[in-house]
Tab-separated table of C-alpha atoms in Angstrom:
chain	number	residue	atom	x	y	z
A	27	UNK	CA	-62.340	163.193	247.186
A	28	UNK	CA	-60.674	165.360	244.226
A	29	UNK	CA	-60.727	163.069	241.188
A	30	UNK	CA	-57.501	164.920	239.572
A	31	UNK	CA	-54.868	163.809	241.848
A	32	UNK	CA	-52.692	160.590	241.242
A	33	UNK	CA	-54.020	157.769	242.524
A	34	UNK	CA	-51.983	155.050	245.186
A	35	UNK	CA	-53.779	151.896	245.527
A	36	UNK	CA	-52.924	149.220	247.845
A	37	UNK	CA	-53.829	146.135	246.972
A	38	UNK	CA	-54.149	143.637	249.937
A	39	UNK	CA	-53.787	140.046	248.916
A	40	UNK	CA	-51.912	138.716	245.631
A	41	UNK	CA	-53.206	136.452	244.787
A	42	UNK	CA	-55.038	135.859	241.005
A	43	UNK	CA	-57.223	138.448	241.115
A	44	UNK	CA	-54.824	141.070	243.192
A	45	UNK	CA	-52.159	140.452	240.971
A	46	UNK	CA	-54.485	140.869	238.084
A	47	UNK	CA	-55.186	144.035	239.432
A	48	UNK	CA	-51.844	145.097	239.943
A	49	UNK	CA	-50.388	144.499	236.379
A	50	UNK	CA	-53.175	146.211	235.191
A	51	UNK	CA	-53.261	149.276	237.025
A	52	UNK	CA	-49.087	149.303	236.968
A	53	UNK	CA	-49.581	148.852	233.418
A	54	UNK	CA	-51.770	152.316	233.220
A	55	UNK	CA	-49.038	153.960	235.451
A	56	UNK	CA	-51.241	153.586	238.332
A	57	UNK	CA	-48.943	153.583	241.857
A	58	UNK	CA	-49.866	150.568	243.490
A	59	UNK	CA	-48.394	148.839	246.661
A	60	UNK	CA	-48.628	145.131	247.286
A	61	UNK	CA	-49.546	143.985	251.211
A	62	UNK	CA	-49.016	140.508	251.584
A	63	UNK	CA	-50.996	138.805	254.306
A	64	UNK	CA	-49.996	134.909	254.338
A	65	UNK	CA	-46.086	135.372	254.245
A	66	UNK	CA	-43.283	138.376	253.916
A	67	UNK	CA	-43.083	140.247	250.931
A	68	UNK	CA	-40.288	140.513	247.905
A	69	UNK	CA	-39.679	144.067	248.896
A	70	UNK	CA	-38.311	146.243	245.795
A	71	UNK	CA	-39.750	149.496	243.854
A	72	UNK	CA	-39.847	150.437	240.544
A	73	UNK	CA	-39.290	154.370	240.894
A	74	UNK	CA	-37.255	154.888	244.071
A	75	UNK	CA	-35.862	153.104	246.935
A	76	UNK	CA	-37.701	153.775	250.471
A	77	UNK	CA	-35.432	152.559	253.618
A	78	UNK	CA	-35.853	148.914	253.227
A	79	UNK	CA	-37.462	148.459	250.156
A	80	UNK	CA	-34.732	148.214	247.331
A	81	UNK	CA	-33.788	144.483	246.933
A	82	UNK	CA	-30.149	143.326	245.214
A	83	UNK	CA	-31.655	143.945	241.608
A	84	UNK	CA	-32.783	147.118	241.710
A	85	UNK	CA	-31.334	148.493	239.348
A	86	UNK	CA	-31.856	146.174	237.292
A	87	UNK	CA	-35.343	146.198	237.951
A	88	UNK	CA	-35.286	150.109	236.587
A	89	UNK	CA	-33.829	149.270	233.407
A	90	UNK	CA	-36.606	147.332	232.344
A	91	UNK	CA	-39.166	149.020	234.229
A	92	UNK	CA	-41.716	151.646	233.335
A	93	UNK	CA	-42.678	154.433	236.473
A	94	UNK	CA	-45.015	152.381	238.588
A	95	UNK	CA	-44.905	148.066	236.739
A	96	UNK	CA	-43.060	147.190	239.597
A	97	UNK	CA	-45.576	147.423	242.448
A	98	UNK	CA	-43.724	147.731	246.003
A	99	UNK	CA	-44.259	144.696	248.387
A	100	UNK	CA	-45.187	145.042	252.343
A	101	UNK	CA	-46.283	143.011	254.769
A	102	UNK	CA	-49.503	144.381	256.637
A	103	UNK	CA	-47.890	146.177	259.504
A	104	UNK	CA	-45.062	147.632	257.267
A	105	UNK	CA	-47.242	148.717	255.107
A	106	UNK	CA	-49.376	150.253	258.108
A	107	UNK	CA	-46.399	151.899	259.389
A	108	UNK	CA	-45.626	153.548	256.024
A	109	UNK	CA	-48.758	155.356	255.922
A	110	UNK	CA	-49.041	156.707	259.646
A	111	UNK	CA	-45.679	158.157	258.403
A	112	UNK	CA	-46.611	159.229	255.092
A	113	UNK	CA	-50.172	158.828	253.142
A	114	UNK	CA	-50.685	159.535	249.493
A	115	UNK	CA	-53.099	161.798	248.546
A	116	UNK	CA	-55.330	160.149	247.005
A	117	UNK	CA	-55.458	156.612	248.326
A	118	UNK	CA	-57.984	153.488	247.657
A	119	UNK	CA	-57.299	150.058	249.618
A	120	UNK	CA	-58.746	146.970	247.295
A	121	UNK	CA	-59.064	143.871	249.436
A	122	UNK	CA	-58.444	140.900	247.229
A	123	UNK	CA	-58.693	138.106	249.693
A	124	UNK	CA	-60.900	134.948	249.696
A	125	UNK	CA	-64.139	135.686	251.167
A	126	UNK	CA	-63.644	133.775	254.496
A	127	UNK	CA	-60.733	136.436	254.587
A	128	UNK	CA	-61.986	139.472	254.673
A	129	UNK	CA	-63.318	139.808	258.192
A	130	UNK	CA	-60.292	138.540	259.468
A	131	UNK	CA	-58.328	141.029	257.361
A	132	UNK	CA	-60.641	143.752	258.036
A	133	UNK	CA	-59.773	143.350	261.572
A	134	UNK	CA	-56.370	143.032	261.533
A	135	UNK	CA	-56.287	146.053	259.403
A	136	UNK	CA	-58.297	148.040	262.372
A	137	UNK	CA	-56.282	146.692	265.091
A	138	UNK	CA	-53.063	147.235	263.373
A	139	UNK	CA	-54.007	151.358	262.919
A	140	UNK	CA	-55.047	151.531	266.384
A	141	UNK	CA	-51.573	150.094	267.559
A	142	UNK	CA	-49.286	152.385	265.578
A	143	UNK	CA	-51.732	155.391	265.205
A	144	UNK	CA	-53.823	157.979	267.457
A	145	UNK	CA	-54.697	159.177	263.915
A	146	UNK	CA	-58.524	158.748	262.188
A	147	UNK	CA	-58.355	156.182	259.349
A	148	UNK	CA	-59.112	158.689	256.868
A	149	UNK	CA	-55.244	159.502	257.364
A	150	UNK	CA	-54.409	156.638	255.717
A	151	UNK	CA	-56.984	155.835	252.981
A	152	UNK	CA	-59.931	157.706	250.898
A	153	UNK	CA	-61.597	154.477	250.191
A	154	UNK	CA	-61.272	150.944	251.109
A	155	UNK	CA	-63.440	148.408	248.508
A	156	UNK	CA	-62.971	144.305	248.235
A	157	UNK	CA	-63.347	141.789	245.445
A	158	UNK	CA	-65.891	139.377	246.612
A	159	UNK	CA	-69.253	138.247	244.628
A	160	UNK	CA	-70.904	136.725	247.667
A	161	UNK	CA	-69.451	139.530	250.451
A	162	UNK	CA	-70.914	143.338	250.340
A	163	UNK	CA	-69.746	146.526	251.601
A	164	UNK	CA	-71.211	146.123	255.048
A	165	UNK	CA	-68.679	144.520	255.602
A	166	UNK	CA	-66.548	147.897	255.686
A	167	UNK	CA	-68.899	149.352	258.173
A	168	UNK	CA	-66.295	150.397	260.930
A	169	UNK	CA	-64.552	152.545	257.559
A	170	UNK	CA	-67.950	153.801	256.963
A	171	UNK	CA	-68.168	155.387	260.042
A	172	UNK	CA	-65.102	157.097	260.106
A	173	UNK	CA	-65.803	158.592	257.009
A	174	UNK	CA	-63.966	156.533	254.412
A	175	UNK	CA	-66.212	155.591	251.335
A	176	UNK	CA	-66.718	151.782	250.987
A	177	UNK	CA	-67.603	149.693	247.963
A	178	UNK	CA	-67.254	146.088	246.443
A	179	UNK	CA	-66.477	145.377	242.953
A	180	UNK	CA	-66.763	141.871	241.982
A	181	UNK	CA	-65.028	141.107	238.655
A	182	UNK	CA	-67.144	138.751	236.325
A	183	UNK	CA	-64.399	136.245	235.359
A	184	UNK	CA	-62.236	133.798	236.061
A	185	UNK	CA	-58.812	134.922	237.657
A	186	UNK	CA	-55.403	132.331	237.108
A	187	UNK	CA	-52.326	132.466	238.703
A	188	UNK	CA	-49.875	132.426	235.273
A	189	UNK	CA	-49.193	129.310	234.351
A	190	UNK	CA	-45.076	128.645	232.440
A	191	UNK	CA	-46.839	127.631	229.084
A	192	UNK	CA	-44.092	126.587	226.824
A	193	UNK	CA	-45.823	128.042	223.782
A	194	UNK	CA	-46.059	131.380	224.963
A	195	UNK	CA	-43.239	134.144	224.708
A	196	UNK	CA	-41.869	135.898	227.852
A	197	UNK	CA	-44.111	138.331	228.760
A	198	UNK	CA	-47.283	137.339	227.101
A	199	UNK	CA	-49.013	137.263	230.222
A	200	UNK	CA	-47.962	140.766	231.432
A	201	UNK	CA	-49.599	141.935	228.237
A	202	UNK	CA	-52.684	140.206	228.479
A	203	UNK	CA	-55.779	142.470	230.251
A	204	UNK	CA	-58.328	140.058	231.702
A	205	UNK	CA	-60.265	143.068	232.799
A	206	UNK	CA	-61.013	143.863	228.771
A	207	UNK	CA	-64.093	144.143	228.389
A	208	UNK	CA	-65.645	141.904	230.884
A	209	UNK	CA	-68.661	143.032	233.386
A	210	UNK	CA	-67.714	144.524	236.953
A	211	UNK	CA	-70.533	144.432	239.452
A	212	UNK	CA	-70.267	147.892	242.169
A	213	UNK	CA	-71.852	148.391	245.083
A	214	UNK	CA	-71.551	150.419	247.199
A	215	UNK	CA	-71.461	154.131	248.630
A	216	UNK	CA	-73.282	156.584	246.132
A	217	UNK	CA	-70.755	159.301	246.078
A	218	UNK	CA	-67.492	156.959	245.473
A	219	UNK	CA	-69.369	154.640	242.532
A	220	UNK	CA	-69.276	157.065	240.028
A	221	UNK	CA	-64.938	157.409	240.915
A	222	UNK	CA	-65.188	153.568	240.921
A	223	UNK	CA	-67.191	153.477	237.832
A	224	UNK	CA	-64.584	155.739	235.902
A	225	UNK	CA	-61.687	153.324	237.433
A	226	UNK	CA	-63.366	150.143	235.753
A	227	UNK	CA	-64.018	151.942	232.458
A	228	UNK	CA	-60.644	153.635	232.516
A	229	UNK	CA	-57.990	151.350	234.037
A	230	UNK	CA	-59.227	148.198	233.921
A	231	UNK	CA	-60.882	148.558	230.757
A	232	UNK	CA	-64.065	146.832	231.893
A	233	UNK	CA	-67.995	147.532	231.872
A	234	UNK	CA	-69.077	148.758	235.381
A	235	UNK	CA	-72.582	147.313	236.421
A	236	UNK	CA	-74.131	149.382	239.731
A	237	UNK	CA	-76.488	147.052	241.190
A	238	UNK	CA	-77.927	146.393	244.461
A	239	UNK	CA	-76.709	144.108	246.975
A	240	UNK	CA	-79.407	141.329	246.910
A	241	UNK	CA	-78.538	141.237	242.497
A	242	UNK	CA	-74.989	141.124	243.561
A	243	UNK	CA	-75.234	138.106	245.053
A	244	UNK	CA	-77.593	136.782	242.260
A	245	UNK	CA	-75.350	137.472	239.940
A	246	UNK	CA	-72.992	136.045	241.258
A	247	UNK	CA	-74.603	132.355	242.234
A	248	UNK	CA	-75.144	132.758	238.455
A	249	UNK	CA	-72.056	132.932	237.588
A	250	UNK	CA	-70.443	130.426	239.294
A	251	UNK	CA	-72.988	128.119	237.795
A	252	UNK	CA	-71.902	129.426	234.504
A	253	UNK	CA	-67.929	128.852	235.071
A	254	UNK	CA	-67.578	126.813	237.993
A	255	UNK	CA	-69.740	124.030	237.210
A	256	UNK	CA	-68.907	124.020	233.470
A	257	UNK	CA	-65.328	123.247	234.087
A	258	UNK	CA	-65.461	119.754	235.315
A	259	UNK	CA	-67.293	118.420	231.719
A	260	UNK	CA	-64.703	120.919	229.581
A	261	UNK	CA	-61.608	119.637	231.185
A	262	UNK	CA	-62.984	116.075	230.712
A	263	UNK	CA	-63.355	116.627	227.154
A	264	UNK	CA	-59.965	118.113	226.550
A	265	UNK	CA	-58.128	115.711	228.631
A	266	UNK	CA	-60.112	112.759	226.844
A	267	UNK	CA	-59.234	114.686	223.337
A	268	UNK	CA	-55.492	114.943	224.390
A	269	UNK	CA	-55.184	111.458	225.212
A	270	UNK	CA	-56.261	110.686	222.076
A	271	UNK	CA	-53.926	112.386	220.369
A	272	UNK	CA	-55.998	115.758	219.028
A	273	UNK	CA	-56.523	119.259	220.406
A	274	UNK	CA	-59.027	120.702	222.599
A	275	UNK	CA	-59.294	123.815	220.653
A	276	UNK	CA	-61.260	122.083	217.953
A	277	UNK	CA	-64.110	122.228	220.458
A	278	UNK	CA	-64.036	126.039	220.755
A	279	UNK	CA	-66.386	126.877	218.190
A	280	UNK	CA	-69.257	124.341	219.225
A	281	UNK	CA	-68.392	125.421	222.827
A	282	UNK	CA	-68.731	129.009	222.296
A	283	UNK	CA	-72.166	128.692	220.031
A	284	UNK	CA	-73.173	126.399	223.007
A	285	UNK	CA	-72.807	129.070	225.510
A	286	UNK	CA	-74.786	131.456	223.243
A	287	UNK	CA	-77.379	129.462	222.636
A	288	UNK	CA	-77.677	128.304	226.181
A	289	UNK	CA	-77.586	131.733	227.555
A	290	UNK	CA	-80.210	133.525	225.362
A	291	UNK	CA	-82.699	130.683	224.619
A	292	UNK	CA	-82.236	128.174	227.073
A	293	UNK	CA	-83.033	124.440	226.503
A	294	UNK	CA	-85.365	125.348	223.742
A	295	UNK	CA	-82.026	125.602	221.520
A	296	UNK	CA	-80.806	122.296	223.380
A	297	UNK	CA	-79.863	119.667	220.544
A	298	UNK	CA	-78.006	116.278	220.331
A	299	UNK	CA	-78.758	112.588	221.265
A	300	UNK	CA	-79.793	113.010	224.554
A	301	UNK	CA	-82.569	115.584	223.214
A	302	UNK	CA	-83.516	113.541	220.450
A	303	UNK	CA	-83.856	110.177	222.733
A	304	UNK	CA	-80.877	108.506	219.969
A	305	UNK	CA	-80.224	105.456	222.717
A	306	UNK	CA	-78.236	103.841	219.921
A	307	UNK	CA	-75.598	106.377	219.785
A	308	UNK	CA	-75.471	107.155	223.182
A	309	UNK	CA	-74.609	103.573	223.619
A	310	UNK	CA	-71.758	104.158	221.074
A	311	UNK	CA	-70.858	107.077	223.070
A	312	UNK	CA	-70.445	105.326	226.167
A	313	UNK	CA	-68.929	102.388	224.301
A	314	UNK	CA	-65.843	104.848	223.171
A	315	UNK	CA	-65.469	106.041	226.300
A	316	UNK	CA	-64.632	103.374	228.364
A	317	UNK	CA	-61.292	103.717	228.842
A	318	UNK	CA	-62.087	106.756	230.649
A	319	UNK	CA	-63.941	105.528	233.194
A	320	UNK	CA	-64.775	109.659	234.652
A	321	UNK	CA	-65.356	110.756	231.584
A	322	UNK	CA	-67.680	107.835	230.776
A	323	UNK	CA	-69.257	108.273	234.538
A	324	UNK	CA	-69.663	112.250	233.899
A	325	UNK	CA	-71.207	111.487	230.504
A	326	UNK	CA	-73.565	109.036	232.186
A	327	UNK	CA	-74.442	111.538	235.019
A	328	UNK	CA	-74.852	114.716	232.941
A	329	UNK	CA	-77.305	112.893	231.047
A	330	UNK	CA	-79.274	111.691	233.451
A	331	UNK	CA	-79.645	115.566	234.677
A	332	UNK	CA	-80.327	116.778	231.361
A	333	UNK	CA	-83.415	113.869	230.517
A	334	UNK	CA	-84.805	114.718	233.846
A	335	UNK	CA	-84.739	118.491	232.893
A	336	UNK	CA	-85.937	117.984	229.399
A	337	UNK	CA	-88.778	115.908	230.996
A	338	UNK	CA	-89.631	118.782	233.232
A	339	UNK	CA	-89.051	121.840	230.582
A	340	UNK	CA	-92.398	119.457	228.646
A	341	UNK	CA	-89.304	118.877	225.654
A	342	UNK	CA	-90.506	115.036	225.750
A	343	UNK	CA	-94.327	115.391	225.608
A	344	UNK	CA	-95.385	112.594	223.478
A	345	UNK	CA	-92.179	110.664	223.629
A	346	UNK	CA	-92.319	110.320	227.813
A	347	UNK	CA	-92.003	106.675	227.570
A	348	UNK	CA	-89.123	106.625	225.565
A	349	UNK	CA	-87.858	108.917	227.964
A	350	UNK	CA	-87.947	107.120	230.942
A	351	UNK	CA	-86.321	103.757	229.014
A	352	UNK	CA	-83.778	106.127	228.341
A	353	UNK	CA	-83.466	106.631	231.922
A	354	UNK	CA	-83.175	103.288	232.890
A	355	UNK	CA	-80.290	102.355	230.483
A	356	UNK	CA	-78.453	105.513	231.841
A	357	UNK	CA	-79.130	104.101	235.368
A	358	UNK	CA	-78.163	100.900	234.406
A	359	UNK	CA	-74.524	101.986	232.837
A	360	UNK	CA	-73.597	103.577	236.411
């Protein structure tokens, strides 16, 4: 695969992530096409108008439009049809579906060429790669065989949908990279990673990480104990914070230094009452939290977890009894 030829991606799935994708790579005047697999697309084009594809505001569309921000929109077999017809040159297929998805859409994908096309798959695509942290490129082995390269390249972040926030001016979120600077696990074929490497750094802005496929995985069980499970106690606290009348960014800093702190030293830089067995104001904590009876219950629970970790880590050695009354009043509040 020539790495000086314009690049066509098709981006299968838009949801967060795809759509994440798409504004980013439209954004550095990547070509991309949207294939939408749940329901038919919002056909239009930015550049030029293919038969069927210009909607009613097309031209408006170009007056505000750069050459590629306006990704075309297909559904699967359109968008199948379009390149037995006519493939770019240089084509890469990004599967951004949930992971329960991609077999399904890996197969649909296979059946659908084989019903239009007597042609190899390498007509239609150089590489075909997908977005999951738990999935691998195995899963691409059918593409593999044919001679396309295959590769997965799991994005270290959270993805949103944007959200209409009041506060924000039109646009802000087409502006906004969420690639920048974040890590991007690849793995996959040797010869395309070094392409896919140069993609990350290039369009998307991002650090590339090559690992295998077992630290893949690791990494990312990791991090959805990093995001996922830190979520519930953050929106807690800025829904109990709102209801009281102040703002949830005041926690930022502490939150941010907590994260730090957690991530490079672990619970040896763990501090606050809970840690220093205060039962007096955790009581008081409780106590001003009652009339948020989850946030009180998620206060309780979390530090029940922590105590019993703490007791493990040997952070209460000397001070075990004290510990385990601790315990009981915690038990006792449930």
């Amino acid at each position: 695969m020539k790495t000086d030829e314009p690049m066509t991606i098709s981006i299968v799935g838009k949801g967060a992530v795809g759509t994440a994708l798409a504004n980013q790579c439209a954004q550095k005047g990547v070509e991309v096409r949207f294939v939408r697999i749940l329901r038919e697309p919002v056909v239009r084009e930015s550049n030029q108008a293919g038969p069927n594809q210009a909607g009613p505001n097309q031209e408006a569309l170009n007056q505000h439009s750069s050459k590629h921000d306006v990704p075309t929109e297909y559904s699967l077999d359109a968008w199948l049809n379009d390149l037995s017809q006519q493939r770019p040159q240089k084509h890469w297929v990004i599967l951004a579906v949930p992971d329960d998805a991609i077999m399904p859409t890996v197969d649909r994908i296979l059946k659908g060429w084989q019903t239009i096309s007597d042609k190899p798959l390498t007509s239609a695509m150089d590489a075909i790669a997908h977005t999951s942290g738990g999935r691998s490129s195995e899963d691409f082995q059918h593409f593999q065989d044919q001679g396309i390269f295959t590769a997965s390249m799991h994005p270290i972040q959270t993805f949103h949908k944007s959200a209409e926030e009041p506060n924000l001016h039109p646009g802000f979120h087409e502006q906004v990279n969420p690639f920048d600077s974040i890590n991007i696990t690849l793995e996959g074929d040797a010869p395309f990673l070094p392409q896919l490497t140069h993609f990350c750094q290039q369009i998307l802005d991002a650090h590339p990480i090559d690992v295998t496929r077992t630290q893949k995985q690791q990494i990312h069980a990791a991090a959805v104990l990093a995001s996922n499970y830190l979520f519930p106690n953050l929106s807690l606290a800025s829904t109990y914070l709102q209801d009281a009348g102040l703002s949830p960014t005041l926690l930022e800093p502490l939150a941010s230094q907590t994260v730090q702190a957690a991530l490079h030293q672990g619970l040896a830089a763990i501090s606050g009452p809970v840690a220093r067995l205060d039962h007096q104001t955790i009581r008081r904590n409780m106590d001003v939290l009652s009339s948020h009876s989850a946030t009180k219950q998620r206060y309780i629970d979390e530090s029940i977890i922590l105590v019993n970790q703490l007791l493990e880590s040997g952070h209460y050695d000397g001070k075990r009894e004290q510990a385990q009354d601790l315990l009981k009043m915690l038990h006792a509040e449930r």
